[in-house]
PDB file of C-alpha atoms in Angstrom:
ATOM      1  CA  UNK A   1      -1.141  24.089 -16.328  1.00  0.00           C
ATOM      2  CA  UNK A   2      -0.800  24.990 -12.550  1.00  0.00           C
ATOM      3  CA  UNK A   3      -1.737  22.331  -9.936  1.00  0.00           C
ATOM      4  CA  UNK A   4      -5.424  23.846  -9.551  1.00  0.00           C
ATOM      5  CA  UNK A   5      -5.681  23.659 -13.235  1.00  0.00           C
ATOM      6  CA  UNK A   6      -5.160  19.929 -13.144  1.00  0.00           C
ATOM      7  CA  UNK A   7      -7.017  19.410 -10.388  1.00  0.00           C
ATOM      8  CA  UNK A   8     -10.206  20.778 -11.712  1.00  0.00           C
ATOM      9  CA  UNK A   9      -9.254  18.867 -14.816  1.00  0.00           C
ATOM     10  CA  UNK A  10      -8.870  15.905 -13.417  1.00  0.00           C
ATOM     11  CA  UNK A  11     -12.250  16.154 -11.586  1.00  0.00           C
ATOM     12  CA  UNK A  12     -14.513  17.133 -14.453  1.00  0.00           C
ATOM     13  CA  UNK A  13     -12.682  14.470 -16.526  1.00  0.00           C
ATOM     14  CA  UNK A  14     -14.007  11.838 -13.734  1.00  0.00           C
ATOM     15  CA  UNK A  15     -17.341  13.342 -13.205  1.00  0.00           C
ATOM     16  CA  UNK A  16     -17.839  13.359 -17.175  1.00  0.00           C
ATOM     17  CA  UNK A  17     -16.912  10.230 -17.875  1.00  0.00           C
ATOM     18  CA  UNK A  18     -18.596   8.585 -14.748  1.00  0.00           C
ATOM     19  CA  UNK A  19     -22.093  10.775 -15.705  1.00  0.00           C
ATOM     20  CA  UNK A  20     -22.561  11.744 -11.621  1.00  0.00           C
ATOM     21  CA  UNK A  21     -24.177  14.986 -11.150  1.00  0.00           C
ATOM     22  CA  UNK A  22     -22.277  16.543  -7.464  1.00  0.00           C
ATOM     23  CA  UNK A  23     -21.778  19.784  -6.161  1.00  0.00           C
ATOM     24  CA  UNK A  24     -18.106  20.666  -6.866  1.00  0.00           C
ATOM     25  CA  UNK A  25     -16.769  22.430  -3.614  1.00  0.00           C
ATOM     26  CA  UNK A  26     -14.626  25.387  -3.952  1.00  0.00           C
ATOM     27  CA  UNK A  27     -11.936  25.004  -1.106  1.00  0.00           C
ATOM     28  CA  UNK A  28      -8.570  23.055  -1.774  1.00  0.00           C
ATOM     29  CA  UNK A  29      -8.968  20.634   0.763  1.00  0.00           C
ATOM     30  CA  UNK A  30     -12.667  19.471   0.032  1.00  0.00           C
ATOM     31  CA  UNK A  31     -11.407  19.129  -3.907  1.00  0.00           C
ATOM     32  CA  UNK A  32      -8.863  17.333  -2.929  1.00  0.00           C
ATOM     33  CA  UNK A  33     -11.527  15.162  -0.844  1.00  0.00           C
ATOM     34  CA  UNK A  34     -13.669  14.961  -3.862  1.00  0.00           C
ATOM     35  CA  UNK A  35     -10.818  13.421  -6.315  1.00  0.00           C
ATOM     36  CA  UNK A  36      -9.846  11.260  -3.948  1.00  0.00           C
ATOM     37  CA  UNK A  37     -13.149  10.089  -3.743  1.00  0.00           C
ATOM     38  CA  UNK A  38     -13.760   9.246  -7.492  1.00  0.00           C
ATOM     39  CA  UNK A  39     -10.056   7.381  -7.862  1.00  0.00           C
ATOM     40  CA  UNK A  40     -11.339   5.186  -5.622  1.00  0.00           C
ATOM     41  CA  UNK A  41     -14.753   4.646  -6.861  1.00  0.00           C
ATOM     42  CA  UNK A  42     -13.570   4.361 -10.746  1.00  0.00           C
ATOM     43  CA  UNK A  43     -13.716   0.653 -11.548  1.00  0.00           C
ATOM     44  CA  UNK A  44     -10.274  -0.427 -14.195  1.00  0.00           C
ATOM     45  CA  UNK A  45     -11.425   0.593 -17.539  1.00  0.00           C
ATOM     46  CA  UNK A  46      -9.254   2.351 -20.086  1.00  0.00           C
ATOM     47  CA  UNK A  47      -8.264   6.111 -19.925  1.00  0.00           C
ATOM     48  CA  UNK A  48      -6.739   9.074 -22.254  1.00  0.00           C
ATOM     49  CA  UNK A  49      -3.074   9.453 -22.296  1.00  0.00           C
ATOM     50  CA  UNK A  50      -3.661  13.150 -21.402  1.00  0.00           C
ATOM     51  CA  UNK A  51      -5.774  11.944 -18.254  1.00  0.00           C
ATOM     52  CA  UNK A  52      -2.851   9.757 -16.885  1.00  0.00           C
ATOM     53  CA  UNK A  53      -0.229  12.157 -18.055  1.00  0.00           C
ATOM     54  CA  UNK A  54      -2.089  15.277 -15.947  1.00  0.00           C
ATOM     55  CA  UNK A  55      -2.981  12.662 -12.960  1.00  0.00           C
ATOM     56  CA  UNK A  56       0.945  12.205 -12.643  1.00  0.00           C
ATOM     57  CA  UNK A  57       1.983  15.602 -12.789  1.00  0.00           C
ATOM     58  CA  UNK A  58      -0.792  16.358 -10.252  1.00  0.00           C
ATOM     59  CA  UNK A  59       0.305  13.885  -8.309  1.00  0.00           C
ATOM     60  CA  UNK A  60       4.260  13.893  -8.551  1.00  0.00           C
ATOM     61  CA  UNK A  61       3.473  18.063  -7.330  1.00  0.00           C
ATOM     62  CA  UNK A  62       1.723  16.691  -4.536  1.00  0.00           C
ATOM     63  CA  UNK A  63       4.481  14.495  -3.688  1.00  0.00           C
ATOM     64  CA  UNK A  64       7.390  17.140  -4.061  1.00  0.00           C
ATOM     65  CA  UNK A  65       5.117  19.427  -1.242  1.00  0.00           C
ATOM     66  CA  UNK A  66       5.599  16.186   1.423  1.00  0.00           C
ATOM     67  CA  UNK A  67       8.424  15.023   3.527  1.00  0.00           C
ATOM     68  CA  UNK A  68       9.760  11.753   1.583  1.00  0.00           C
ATOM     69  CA  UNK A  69      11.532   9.528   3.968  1.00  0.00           C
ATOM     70  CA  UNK A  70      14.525   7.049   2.789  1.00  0.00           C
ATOM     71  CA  UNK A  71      16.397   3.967   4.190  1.00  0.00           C
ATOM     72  CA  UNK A  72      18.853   6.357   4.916  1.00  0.00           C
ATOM     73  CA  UNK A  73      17.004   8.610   7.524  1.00  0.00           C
ATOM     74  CA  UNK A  74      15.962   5.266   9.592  1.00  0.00           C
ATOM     75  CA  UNK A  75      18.091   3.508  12.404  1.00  0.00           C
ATOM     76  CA  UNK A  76      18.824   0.374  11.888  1.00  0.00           C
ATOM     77  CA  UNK A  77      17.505  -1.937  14.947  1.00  0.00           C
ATOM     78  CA  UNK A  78      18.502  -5.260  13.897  1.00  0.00           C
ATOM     79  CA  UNK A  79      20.346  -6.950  11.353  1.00  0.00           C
ATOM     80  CA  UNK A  80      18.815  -5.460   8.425  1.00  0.00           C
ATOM     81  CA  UNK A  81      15.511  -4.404  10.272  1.00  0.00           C
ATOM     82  CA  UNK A  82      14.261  -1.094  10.617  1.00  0.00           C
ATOM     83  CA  UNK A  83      10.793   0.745  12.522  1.00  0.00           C
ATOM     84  CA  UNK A  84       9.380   3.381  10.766  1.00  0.00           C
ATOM     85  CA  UNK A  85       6.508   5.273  12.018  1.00  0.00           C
ATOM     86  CA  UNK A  86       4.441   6.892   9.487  1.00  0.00           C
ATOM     87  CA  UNK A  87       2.473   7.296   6.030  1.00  0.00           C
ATOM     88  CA  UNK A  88       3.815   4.438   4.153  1.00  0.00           C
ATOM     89  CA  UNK A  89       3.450   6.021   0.776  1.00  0.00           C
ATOM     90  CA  UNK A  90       5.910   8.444   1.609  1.00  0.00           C
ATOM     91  CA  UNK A  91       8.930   5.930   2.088  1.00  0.00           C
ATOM     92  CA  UNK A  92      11.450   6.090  -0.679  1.00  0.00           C
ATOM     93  CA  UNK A  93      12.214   2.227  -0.932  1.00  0.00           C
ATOM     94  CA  UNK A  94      12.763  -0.536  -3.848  1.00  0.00           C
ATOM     95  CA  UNK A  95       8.552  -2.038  -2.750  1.00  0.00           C
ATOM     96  CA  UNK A  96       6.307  -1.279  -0.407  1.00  0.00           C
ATOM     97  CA  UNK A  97       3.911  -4.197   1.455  1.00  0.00           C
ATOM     98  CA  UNK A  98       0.021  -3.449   0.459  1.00  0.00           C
ATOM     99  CA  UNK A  99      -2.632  -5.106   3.001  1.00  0.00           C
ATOM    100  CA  UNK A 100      -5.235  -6.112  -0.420  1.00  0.00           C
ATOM    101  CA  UNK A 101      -8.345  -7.758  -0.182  1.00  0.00           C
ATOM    102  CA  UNK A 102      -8.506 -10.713  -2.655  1.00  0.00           C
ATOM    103  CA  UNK A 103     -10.349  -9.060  -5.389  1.00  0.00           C
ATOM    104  CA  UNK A 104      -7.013  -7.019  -5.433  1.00  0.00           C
ATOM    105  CA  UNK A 105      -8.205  -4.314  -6.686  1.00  0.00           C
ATOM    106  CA  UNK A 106      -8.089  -1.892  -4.090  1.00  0.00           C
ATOM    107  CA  UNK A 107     -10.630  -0.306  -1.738  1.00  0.00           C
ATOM    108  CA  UNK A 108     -13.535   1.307  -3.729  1.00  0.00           C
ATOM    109  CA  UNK A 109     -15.087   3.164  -0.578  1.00  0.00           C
ATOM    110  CA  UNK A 110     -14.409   6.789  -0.878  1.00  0.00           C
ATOM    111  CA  UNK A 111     -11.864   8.204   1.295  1.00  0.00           C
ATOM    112  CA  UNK A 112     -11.392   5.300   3.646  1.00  0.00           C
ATOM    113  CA  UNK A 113      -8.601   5.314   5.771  1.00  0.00           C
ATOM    114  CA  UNK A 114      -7.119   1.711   5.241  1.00  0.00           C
ATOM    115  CA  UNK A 115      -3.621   1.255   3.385  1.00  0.00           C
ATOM    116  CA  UNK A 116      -5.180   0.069   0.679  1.00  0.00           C
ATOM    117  CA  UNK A 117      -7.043   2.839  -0.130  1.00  0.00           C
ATOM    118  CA  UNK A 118      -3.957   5.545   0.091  1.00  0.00           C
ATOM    119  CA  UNK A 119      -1.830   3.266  -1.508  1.00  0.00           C
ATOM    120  CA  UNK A 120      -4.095   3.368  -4.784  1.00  0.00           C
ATOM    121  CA  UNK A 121      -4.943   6.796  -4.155  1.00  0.00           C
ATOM    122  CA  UNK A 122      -1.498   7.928  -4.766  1.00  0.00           C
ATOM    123  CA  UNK A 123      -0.307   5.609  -7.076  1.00  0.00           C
ATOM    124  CA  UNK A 124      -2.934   6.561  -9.410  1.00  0.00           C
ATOM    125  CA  UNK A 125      -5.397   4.995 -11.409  1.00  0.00           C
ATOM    126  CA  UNK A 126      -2.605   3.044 -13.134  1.00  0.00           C
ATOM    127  CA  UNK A 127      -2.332   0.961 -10.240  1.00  0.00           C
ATOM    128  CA  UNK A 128      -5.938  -0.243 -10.022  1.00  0.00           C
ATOM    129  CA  UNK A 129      -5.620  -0.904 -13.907  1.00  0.00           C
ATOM    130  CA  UNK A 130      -2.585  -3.414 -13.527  1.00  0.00           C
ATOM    131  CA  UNK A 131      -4.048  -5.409 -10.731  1.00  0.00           C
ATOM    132  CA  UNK A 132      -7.049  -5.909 -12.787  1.00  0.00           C
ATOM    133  CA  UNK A 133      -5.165  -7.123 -15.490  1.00  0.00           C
ATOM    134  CA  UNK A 134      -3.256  -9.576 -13.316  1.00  0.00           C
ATOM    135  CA  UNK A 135      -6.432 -10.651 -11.894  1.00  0.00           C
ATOM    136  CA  UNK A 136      -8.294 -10.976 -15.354  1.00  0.00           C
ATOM    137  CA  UNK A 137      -5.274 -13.340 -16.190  1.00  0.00           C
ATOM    138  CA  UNK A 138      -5.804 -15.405 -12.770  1.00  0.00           C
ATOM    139  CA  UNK A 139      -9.297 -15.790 -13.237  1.00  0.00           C
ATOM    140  CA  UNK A 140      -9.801 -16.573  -9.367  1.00  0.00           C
ATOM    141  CA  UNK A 141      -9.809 -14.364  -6.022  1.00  0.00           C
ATOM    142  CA  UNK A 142      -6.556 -14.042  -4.651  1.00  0.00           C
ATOM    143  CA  UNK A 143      -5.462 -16.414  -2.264  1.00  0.00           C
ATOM    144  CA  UNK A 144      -4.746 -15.419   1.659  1.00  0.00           C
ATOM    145  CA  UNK A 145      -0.912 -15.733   1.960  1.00  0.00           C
ATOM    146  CA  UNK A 146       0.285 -14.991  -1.202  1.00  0.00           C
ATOM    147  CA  UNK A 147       1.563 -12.153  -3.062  1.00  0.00           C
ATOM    148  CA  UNK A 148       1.494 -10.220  -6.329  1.00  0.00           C
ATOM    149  CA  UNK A 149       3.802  -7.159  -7.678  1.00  0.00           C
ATOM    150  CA  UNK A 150       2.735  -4.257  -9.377  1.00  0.00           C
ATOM    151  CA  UNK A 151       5.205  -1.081 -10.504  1.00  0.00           C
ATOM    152  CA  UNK A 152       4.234   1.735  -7.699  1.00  0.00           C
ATOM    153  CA  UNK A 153       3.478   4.766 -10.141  1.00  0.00           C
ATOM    154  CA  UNK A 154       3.462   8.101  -8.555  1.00  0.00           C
ATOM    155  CA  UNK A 155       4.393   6.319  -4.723  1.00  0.00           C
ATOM    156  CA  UNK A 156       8.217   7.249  -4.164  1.00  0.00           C
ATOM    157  CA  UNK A 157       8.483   3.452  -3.876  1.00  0.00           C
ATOM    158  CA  UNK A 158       9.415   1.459  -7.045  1.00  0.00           C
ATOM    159  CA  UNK A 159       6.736  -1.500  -6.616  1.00  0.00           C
ATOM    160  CA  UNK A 160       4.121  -2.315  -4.254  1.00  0.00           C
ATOM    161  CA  UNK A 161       3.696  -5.780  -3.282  1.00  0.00           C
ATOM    162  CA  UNK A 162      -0.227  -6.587  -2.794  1.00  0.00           C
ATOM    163  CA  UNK A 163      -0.641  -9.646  -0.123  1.00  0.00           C
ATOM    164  CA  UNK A 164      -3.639 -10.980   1.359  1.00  0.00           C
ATOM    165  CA  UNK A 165      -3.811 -11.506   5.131  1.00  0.00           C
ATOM    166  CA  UNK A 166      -5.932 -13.538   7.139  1.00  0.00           C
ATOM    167  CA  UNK A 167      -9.310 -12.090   8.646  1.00  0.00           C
ATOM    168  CA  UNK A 168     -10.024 -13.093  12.259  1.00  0.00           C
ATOM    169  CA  UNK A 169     -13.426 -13.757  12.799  1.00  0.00           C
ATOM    170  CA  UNK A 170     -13.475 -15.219  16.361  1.00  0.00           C
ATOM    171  CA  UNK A 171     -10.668 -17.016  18.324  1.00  0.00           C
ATOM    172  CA  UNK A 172      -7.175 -16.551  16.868  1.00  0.00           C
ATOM    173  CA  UNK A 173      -6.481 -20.301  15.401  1.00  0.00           C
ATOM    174  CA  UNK A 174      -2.759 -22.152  14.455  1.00  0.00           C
ATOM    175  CA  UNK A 175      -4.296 -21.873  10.712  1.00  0.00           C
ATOM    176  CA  UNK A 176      -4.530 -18.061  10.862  1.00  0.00           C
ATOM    177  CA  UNK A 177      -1.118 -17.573  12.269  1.00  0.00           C
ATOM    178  CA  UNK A 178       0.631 -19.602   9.377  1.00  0.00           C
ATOM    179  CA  UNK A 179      -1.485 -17.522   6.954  1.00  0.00           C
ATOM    180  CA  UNK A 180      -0.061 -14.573   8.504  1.00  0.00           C
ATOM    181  CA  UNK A 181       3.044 -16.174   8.588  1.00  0.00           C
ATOM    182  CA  UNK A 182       2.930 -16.829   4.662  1.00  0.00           C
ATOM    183  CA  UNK A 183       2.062 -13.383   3.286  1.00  0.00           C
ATOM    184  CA  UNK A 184       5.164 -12.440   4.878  1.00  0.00           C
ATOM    185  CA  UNK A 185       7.204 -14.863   3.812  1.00  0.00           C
ATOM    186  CA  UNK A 186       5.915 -14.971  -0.097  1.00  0.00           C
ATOM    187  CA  UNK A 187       6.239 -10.763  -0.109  1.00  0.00           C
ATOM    188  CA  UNK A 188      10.152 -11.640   1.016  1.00  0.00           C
ATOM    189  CA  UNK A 189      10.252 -14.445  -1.628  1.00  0.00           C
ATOM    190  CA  UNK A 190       9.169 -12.151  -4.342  1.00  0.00           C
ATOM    191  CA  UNK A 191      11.203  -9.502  -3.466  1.00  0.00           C
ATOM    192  CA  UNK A 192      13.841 -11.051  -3.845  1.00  0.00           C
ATOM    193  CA  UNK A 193      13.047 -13.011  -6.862  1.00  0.00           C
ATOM    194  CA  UNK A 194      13.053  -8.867  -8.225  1.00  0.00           C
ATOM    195  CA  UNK A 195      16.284  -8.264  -6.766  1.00  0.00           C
ATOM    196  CA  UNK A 196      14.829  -5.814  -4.537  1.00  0.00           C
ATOM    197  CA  UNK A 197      16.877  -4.106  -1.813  1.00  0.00           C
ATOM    198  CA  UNK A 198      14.643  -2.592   0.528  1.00  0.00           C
ATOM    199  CA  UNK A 199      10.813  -3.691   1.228  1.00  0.00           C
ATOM    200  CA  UNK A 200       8.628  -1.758   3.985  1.00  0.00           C
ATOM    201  CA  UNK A 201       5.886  -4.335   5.281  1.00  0.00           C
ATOM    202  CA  UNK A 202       2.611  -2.321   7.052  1.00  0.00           C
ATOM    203  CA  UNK A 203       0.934  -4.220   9.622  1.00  0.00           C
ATOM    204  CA  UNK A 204      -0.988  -6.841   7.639  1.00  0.00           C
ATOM    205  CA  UNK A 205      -4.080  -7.969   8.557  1.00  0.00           C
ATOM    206  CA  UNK A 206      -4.497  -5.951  12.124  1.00  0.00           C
ATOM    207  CA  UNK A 207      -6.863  -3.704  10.783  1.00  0.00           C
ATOM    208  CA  UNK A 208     -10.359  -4.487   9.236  1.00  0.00           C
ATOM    209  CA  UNK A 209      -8.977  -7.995   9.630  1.00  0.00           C
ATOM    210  CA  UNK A 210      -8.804  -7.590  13.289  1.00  0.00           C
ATOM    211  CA  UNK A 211      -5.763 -10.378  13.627  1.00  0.00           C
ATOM    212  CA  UNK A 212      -4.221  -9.115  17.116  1.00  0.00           C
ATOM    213  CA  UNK A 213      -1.298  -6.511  17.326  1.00  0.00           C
ATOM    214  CA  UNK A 214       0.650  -8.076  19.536  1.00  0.00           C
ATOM    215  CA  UNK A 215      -0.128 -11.784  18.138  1.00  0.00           C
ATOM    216  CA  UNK A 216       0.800 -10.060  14.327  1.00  0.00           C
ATOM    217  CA  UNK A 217       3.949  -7.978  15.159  1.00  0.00           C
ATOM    218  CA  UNK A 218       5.408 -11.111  16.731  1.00  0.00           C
ATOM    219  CA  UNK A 219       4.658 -13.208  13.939  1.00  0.00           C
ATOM    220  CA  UNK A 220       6.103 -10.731  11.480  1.00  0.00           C
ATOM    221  CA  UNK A 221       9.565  -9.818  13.391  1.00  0.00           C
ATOM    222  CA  UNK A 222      10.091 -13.878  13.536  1.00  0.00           C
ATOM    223  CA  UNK A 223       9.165 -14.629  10.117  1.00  0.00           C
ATOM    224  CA  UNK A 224      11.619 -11.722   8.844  1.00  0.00           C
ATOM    225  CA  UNK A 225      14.274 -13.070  11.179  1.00  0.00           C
ATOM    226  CA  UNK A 226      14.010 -16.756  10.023  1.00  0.00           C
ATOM    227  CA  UNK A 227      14.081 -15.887   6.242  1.00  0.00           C
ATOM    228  CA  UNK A 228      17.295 -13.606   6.991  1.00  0.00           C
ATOM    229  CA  UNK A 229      18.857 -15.866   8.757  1.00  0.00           C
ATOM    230  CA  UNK A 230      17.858 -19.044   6.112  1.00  0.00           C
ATOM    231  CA  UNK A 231      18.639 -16.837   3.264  1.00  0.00           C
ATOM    232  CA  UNK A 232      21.505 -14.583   4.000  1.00  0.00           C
ATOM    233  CA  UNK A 233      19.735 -12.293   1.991  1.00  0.00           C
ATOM    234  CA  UNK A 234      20.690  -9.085   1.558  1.00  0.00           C
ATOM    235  CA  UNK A 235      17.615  -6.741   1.551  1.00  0.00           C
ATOM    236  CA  UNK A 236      16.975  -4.559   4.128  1.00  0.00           C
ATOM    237  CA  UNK A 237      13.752  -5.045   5.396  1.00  0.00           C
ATOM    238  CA  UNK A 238      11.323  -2.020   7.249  1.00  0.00           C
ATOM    239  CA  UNK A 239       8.513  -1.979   9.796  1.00  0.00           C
ATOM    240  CA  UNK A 240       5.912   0.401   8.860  1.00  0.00           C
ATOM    241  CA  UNK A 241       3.705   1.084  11.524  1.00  0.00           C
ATOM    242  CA  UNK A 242       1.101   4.078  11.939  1.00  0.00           C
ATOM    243  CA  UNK A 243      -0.102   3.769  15.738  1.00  0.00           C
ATOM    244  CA  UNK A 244       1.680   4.760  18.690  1.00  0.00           C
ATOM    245  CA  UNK A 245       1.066   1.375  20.015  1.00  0.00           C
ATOM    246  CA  UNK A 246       1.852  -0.790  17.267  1.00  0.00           C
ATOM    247  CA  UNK A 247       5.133   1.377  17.638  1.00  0.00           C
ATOM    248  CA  UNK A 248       5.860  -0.005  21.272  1.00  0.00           C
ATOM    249  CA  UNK A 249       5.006  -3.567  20.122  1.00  0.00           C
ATOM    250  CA  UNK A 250       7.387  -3.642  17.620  1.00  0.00           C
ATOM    251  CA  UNK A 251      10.463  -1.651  19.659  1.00  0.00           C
ATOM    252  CA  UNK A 252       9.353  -4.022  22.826  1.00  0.00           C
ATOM    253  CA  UNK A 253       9.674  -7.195  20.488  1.00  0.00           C
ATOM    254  CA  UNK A 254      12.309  -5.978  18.969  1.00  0.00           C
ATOM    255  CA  UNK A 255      14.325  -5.470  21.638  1.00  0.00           C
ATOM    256  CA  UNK A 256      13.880  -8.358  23.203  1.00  0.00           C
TER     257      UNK A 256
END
């Protein structure tokens, strides 16, 4: 089976099993779109073997045709700290930091362009499945601050660890900055309760949950530094960032 092959496969399989009736589009790009768009509308229910094991090799070929980035290929800015601007689901690292909302289970609106919503996206449906299970086990919302570790699939990272940040609705209070201030630290502590050696954190909580860049990035560079320097730990931590201005906030703080 060729990648078109499992494309279409994977599409009808979705439309079948979900029963919607849509025009299937016959460019590459807009089925592309279209898949995308019913991963993230499928809720976590169980799937055939053959599903997940076409899904990956769809996905792993997808992979292979983009530019994977490691540790390696970064420069190292401070004591185990690195910036890295770019798709976060193309770093190569032990975990990856996912910005979740606290049902946990990923964003369901088709094609959004939030971290959440690529990091499920090319994870696969796998990932969506685990959380659900975690949560089913929790039987609560997931707490702002804290932090939960899934495997990370078809991502070239190894795990993805799903945190909750703070949403701003107003001023910027003392209460949402240690909020902040505790997703980063518990995606550290788990990390290294895993024996991870590299995490890449995205900018938690700046987006749809409009906590300041500036404000965030600061928060973020100190609370890394303090748990190095508390911990003597030995994992090498990243700064993803996606913006050319969250870029200069980070290389201003950092340098500073």
């Amino acid at each position: 089976m060729n990648q078109i092959e499992r494309l279409d496969y994977l599409i009808n399989y979705l439309l079948d099993e979900s029963e919607i009736i849509t025009y299937i589009p016959k460019t590459l790009s807009d089925k592309k779109l279209l898949l995308r768009t019913l991963m993230n509308i499928r809720e976590p229910k169980p799937i055939s073997k053959e599903f997940i094991s076409i899904q990956d090799a769809y996905l792993q070929e997808e992979l292979a045709n983009k530019k994977v980035t490691g540790i390696s290929q970064l420069k190292l800015l401070q004591d185990h700290i690195y910036l890295y601007q770019g798709d976060i689901t193309l770093l190569k690292v032990d975990a990856i930091v996912n910005a979740a909302n606290n049902q946990m289970l990923g964003c369901f609106i088709p094609n959004h362009r939030c971290i959440d919503n690529a990091i499920h996206t090319y994870a696969g449906i796998q990932l969506r499945l685990e959380c659900y299970n975690i949560m089913k086990v929790q039987e609560t919302l997931e707490p702002t601050g804290k932090a939960k570790i899934t495997k990370g699939y078809n991502l070239p990272a190894n795990y993805v660890i799903h945190t909750v940040g703070p949403i701003i609705q107003g001023k910027l209070t003392n209460h949402d900055c240690e909020l902040l201030k505790s997703c980063y630290r518990s995606c550290l502590e788990l990390a290294d309760a895993y024996q991870l050696k590299s995490l890449a954190f995205c900018c938690i909580s700046t987006g749809e949950f409009r906590f300041p860049q500036y404000d965030a990035a600061t928060i973020a560079i100190e609370t890394v530094k303090e748990y190095i320097q508390q911990t003597h730990t030995e994992m090498e931590v990243i700064f993803n960032v996606f913006k050319d201005e969250d870029k200069q906030i980070y290389e201003q703080i950092l340098k500073t």
